[in-house]
PDB file of C-alpha atoms in Angstrom:
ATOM      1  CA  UNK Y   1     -95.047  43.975 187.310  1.00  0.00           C
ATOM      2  CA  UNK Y   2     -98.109  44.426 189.174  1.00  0.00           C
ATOM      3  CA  UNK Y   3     -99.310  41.489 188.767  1.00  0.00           C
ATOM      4  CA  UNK Y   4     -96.026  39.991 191.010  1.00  0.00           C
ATOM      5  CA  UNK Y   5     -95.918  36.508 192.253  1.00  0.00           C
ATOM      6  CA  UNK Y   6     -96.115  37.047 196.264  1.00  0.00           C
ATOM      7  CA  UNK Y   7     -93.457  35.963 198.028  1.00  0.00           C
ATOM      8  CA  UNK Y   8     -93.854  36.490 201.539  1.00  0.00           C
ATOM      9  CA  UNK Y   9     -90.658  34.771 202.908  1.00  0.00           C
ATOM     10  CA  UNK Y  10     -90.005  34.933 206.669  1.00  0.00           C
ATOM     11  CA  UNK Y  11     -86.655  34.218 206.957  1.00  0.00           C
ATOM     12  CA  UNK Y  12     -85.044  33.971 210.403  1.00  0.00           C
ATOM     13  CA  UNK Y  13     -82.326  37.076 210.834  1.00  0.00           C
ATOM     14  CA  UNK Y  14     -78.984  35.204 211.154  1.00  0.00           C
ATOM     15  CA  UNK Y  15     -77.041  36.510 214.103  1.00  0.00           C
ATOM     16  CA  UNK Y  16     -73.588  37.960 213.688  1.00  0.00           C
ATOM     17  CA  UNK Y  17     -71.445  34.698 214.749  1.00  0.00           C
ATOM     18  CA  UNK Y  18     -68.856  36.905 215.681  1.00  0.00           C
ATOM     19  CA  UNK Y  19     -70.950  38.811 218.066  1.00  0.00           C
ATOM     20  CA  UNK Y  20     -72.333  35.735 219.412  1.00  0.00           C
ATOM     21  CA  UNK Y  21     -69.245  34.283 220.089  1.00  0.00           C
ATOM     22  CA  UNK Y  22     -66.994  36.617 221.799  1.00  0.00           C
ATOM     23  CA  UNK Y  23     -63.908  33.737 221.160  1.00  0.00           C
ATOM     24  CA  UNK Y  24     -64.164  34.078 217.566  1.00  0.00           C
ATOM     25  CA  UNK Y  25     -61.455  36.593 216.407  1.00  0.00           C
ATOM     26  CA  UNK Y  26     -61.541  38.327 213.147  1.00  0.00           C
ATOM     27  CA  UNK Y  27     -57.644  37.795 211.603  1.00  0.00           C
ATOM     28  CA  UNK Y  28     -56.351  38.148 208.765  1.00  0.00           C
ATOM     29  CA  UNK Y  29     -53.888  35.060 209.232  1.00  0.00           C
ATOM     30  CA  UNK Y  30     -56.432  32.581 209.381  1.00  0.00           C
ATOM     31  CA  UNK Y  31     -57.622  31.841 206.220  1.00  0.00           C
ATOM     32  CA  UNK Y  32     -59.642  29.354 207.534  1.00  0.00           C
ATOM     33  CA  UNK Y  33     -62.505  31.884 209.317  1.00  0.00           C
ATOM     34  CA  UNK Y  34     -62.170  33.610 206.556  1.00  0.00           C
ATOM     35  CA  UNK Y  35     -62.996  31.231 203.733  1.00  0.00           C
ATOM     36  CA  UNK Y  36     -66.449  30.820 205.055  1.00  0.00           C
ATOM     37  CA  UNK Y  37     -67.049  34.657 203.970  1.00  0.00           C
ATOM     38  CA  UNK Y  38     -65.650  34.592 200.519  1.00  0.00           C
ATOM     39  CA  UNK Y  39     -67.482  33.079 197.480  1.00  0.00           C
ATOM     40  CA  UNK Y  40     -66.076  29.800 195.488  1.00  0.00           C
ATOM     41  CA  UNK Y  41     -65.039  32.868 193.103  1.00  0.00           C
ATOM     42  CA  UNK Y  42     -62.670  34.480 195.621  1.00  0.00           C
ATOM     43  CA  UNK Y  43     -65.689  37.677 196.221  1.00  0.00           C
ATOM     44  CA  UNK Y  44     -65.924  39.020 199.953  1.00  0.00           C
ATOM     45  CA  UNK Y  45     -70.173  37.859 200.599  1.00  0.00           C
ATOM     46  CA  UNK Y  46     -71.939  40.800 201.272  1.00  0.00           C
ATOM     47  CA  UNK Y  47     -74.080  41.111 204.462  1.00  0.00           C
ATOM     48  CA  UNK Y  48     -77.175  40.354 203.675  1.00  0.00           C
ATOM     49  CA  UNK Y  49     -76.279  36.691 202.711  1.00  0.00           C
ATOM     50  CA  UNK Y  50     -73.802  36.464 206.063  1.00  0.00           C
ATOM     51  CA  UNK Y  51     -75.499  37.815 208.883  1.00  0.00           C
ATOM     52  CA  UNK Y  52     -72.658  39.863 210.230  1.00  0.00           C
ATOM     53  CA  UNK Y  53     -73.738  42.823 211.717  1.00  0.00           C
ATOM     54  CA  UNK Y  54     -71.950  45.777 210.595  1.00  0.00           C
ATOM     55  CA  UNK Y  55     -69.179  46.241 212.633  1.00  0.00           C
ATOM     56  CA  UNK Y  56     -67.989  42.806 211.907  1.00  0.00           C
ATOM     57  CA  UNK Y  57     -68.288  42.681 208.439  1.00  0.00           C
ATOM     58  CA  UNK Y  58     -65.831  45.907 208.166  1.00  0.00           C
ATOM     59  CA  UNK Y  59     -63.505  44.497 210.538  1.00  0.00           C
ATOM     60  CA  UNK Y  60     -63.819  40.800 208.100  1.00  0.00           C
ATOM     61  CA  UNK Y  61     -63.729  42.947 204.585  1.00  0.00           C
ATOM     62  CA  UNK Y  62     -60.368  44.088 206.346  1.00  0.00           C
ATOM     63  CA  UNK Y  63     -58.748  40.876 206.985  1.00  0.00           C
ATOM     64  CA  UNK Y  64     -59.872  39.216 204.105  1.00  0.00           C
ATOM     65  CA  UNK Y  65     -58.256  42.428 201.814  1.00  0.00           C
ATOM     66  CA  UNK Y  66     -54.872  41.837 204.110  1.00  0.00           C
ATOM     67  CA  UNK Y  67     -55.212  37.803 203.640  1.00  0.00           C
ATOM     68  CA  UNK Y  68     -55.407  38.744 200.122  1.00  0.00           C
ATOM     69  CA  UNK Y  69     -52.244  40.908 199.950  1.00  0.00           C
ATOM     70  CA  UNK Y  70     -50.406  38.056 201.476  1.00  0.00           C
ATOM     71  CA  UNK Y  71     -52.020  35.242 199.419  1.00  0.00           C
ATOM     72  CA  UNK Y  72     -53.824  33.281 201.813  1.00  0.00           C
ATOM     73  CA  UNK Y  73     -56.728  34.106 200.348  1.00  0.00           C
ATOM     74  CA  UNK Y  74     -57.575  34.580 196.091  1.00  0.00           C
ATOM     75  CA  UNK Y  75     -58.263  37.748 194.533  1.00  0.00           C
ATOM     76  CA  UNK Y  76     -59.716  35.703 191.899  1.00  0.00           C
ATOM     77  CA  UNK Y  77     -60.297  32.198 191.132  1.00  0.00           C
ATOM     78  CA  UNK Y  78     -61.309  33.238 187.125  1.00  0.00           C
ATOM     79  CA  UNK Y  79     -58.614  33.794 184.752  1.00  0.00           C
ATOM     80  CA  UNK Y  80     -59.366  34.537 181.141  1.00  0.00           C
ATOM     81  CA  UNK Y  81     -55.775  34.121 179.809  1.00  0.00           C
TER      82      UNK Y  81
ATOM     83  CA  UNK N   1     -42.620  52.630 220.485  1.00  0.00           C
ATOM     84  CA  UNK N   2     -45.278  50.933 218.904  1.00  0.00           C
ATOM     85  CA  UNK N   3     -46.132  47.135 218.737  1.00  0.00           C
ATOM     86  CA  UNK N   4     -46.376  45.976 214.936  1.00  0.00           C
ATOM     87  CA  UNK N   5     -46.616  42.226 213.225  1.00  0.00           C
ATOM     88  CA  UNK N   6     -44.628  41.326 210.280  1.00  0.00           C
ATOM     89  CA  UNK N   7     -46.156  38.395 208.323  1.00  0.00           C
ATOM     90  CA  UNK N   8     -44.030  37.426 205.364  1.00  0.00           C
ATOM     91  CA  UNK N   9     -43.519  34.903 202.873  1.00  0.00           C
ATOM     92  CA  UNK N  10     -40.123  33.412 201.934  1.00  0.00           C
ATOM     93  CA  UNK N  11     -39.048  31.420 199.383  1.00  0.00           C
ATOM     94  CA  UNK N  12     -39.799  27.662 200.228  1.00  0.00           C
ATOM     95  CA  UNK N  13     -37.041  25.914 198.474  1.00  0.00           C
ATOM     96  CA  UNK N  14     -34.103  27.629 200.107  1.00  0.00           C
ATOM     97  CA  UNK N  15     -31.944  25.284 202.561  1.00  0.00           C
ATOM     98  CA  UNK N  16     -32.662  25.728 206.445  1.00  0.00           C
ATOM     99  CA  UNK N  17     -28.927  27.125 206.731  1.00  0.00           C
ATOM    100  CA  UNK N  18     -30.286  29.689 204.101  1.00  0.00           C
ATOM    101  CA  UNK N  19     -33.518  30.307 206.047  1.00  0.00           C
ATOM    102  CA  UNK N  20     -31.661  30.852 209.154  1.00  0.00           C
ATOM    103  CA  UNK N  21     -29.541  33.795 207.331  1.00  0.00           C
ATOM    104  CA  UNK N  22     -32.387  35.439 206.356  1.00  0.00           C
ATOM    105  CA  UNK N  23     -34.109  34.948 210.245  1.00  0.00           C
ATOM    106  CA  UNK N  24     -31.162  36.823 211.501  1.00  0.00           C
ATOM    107  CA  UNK N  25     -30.912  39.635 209.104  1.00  0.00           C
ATOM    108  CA  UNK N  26     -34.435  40.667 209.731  1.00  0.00           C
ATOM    109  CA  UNK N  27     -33.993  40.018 213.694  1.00  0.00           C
ATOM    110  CA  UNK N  28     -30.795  42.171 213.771  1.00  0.00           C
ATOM    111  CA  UNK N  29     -32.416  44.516 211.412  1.00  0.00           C
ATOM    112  CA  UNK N  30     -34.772  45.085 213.967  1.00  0.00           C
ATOM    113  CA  UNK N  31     -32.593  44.921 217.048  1.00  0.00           C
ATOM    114  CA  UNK N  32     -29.740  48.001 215.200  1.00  0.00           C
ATOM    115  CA  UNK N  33     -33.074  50.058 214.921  1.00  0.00           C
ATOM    116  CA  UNK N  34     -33.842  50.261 218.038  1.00  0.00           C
ATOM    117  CA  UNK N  35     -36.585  48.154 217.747  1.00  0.00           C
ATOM    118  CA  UNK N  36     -37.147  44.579 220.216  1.00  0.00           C
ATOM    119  CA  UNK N  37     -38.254  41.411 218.558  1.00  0.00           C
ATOM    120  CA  UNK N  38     -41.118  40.075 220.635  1.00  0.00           C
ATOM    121  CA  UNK N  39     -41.763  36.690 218.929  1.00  0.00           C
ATOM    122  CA  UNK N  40     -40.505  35.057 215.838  1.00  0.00           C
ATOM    123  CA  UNK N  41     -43.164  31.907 214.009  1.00  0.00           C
ATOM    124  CA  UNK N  42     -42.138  30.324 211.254  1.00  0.00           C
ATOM    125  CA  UNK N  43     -45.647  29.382 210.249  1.00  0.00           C
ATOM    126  CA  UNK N  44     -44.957  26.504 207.775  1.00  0.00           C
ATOM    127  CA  UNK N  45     -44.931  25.815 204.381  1.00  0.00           C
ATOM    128  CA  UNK N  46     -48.141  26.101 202.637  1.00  0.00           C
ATOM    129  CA  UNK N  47     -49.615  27.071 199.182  1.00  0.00           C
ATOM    130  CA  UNK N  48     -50.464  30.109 197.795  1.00  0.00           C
ATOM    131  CA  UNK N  49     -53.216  31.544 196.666  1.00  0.00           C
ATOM    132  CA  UNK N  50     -51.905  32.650 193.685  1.00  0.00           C
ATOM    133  CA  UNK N  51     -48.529  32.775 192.516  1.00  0.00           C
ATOM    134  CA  UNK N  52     -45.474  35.030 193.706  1.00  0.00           C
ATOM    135  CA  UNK N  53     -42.588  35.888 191.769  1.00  0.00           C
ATOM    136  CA  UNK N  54     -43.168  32.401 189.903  1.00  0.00           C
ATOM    137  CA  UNK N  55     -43.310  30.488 193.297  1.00  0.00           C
ATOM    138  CA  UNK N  56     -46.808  28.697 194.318  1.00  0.00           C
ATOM    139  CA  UNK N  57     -45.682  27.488 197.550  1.00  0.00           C
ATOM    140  CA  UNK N  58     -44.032  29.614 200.482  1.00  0.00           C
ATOM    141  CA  UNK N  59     -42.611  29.814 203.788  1.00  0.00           C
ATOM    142  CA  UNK N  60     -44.634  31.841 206.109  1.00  0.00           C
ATOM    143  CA  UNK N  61     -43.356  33.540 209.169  1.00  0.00           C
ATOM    144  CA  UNK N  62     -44.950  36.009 211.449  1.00  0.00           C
ATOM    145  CA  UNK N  63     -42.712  38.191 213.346  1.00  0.00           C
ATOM    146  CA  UNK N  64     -44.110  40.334 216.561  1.00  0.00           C
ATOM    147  CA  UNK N  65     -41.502  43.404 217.696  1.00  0.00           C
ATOM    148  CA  UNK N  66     -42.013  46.944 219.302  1.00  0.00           C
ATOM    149  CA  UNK N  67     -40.519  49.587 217.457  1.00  0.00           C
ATOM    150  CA  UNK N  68     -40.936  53.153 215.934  1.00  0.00           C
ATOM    151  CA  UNK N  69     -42.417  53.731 212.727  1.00  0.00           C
ATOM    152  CA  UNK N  70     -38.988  54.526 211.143  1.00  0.00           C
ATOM    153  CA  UNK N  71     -38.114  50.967 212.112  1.00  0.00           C
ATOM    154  CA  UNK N  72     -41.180  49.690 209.633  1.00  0.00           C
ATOM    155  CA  UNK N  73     -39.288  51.560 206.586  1.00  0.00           C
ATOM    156  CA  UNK N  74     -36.139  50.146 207.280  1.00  0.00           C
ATOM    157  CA  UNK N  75     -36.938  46.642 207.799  1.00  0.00           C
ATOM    158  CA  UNK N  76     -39.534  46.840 204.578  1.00  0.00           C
ATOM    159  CA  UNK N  77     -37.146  48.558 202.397  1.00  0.00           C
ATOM    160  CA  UNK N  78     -34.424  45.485 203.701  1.00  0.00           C
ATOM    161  CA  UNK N  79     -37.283  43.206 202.879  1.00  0.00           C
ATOM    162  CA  UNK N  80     -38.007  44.735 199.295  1.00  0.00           C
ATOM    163  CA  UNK N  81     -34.768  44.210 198.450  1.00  0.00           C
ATOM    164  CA  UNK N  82     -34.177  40.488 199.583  1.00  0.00           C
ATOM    165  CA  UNK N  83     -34.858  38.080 197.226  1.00  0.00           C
ATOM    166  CA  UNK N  84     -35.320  35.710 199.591  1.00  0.00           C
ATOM    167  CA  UNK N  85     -38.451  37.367 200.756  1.00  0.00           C
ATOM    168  CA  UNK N  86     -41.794  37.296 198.370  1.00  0.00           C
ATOM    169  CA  UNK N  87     -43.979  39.121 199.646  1.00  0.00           C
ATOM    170  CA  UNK N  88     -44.687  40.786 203.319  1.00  0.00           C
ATOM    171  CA  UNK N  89     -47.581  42.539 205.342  1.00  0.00           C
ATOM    172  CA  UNK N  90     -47.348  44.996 208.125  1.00  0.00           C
ATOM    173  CA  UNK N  91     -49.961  45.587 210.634  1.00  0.00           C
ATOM    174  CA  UNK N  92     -49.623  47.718 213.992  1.00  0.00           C
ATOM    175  CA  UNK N  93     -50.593  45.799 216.697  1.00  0.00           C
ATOM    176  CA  UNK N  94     -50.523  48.509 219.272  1.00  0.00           C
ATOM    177  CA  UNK N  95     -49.588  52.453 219.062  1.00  0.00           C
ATOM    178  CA  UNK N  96     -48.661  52.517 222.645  1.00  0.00           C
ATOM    179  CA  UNK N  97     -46.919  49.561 223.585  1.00  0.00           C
ATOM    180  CA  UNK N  98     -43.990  49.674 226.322  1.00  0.00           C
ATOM    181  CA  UNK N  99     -41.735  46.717 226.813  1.00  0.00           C
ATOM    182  CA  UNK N 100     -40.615  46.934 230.420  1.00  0.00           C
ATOM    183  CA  UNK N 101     -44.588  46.569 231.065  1.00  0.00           C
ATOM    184  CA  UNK N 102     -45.406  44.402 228.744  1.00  0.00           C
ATOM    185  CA  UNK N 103     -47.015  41.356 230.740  1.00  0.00           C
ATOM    186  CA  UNK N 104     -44.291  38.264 230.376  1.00  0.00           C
ATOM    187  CA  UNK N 105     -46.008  36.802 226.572  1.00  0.00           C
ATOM    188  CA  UNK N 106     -47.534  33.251 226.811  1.00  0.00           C
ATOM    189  CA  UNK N 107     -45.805  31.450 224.275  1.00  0.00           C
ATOM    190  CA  UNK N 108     -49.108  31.602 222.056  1.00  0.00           C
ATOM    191  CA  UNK N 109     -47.834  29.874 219.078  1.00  0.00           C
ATOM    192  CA  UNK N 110     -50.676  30.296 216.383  1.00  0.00           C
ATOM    193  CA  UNK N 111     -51.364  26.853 214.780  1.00  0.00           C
ATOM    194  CA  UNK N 112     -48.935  27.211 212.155  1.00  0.00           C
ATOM    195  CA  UNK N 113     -50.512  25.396 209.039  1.00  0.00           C
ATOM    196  CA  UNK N 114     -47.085  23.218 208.628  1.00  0.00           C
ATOM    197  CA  UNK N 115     -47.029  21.515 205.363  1.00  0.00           C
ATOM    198  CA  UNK N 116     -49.848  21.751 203.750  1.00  0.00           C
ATOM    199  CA  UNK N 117     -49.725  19.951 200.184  1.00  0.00           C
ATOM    200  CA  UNK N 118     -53.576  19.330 200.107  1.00  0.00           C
ATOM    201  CA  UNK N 119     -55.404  20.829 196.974  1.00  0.00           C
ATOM    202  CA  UNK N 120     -56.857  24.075 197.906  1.00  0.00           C
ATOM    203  CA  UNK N 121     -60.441  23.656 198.608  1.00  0.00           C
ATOM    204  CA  UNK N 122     -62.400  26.618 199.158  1.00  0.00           C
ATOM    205  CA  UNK N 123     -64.907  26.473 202.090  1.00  0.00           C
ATOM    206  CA  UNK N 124     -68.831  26.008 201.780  1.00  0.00           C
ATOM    207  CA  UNK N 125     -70.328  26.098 198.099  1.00  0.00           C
ATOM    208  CA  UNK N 126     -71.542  30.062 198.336  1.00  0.00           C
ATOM    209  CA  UNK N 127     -72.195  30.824 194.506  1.00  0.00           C
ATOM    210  CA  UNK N 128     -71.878  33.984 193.383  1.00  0.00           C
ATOM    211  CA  UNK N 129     -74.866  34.313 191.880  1.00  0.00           C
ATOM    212  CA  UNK N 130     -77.522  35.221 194.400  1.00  0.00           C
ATOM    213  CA  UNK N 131     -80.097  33.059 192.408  1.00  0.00           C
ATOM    214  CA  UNK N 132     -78.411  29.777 193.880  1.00  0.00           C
ATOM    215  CA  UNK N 133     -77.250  30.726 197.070  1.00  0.00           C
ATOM    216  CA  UNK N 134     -75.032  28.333 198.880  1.00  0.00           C
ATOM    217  CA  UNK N 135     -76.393  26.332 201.676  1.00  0.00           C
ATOM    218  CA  UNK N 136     -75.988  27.619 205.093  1.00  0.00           C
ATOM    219  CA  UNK N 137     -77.054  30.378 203.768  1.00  0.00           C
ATOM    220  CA  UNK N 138     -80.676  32.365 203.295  1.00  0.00           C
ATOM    221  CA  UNK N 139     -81.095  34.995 201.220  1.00  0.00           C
ATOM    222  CA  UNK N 140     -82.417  37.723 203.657  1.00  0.00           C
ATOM    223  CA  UNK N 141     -84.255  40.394 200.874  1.00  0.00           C
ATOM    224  CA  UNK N 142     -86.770  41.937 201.618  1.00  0.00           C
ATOM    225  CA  UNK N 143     -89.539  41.246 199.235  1.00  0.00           C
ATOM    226  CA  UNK N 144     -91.761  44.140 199.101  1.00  0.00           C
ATOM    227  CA  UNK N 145     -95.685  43.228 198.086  1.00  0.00           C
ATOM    228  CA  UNK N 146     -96.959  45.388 195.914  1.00  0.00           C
ATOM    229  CA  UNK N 147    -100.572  46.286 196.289  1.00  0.00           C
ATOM    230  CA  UNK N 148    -102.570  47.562 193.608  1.00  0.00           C
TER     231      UNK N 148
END
């Protein structure tokens, strides 16, 4: 462990896309947007990988739970029958 | 009264007559509470995410009224028990919302997805696994050095 490789990545902080662009709505009707923020596997990407800011990841986690509910959007893409 | 949005899914293989029924049940449902529609959108056909009630295609329509909360139960309870409806979502728009002031409503018709009978691609390749991280995106840990 001590002995660690050294990665010394500088990676460019993404801006929030939303908070760039004040046209861009967060709703949970357009699957669309949304798409873009969910994995191939149907999982919400967390933050890190993103670059929303805060705010507008809880407001995206939102509409992508209510797109699920009304099945725009996959709970799940796996299915071990 | 309070401004919600009802977006629901009916069943895609009834006849328009049919679909027309069901329009003016919930409409009137709406209108005997008390309640004002303020839009109606059928949305199109379109595939579903996952199946409901045995159905993998549906009929989405998004439906905009004012109304009390008591309204919401009504109208859901109607909708729970119509078979013609799958599935349904209610959001509140607005808690205060008063229709005599209500500015006169651009017809903003969302792009309804119409028919839609393309397999469902999902959007960029983001794999789940945060080894191979989908383009467009860059893995943003912080990688702390460890000096011995």
């Amino acid at each position: 462990m001590a002995f660690r490789r050294k990665r010394r990545t500088f990676h460019r902080r993404k801006v929030c896309r939303f908070c760039v662009d004040a046209e861009l709505k967060i709703d949970y009707k357009d699957a669309k947007t949304l798409r873009y923020f969910v994995t191939e596997r149907g999982k919400i990407v967390p933050r890190r990988i993103s670059g929303n800011c805060a705010k507008h990841q809880r407001k995206m986690t939102l509409a992508v739970k209510r797109a699920r509910q009304i099945a725009l959007l996959p709970y799940t893409t796996i299915h071990t029958v | 009264m309070r401004k919600y949005e009802t977006f629901f899914i009916m069943d895609p293989d009834l006849p328009d007559e049919v679909t027309a029924v069901v329009d003016d049940k919930l409409k009137n449902i709406v209108g005997s509470s008390g309640g004002m529609v303020l839009s109606y959108v059928p949305w199109g056909k379109k595939k579903l995410a996952y199946p409901v009630k045995r159905r993998s295609r549906g009929l989405y329509v998004l439906m905009e009224y004012a109304g009390g909360p008591e309204l919401v139960a009504e109208l859901e309870r109607n909708m729970r028990l119509d078979e013609r409806v799958l599935k349904f979502i209610t959001v509140k728009l607005e808690d205060r919302f008063d229709p005599e002031k209500a500015e006169p409503r651009e017809a903003v018709t969302p792009p309804p997805f119409g028919e839609e009978e393309d397999v469902e691609s999902s959007g960029p390749g983001i794999l789940d696994d945060e080894e191979g991280l989908g383009e467009g995106f860059e893995g943003d840990e912080e990688i702390e050095d460890e000096e011995e």
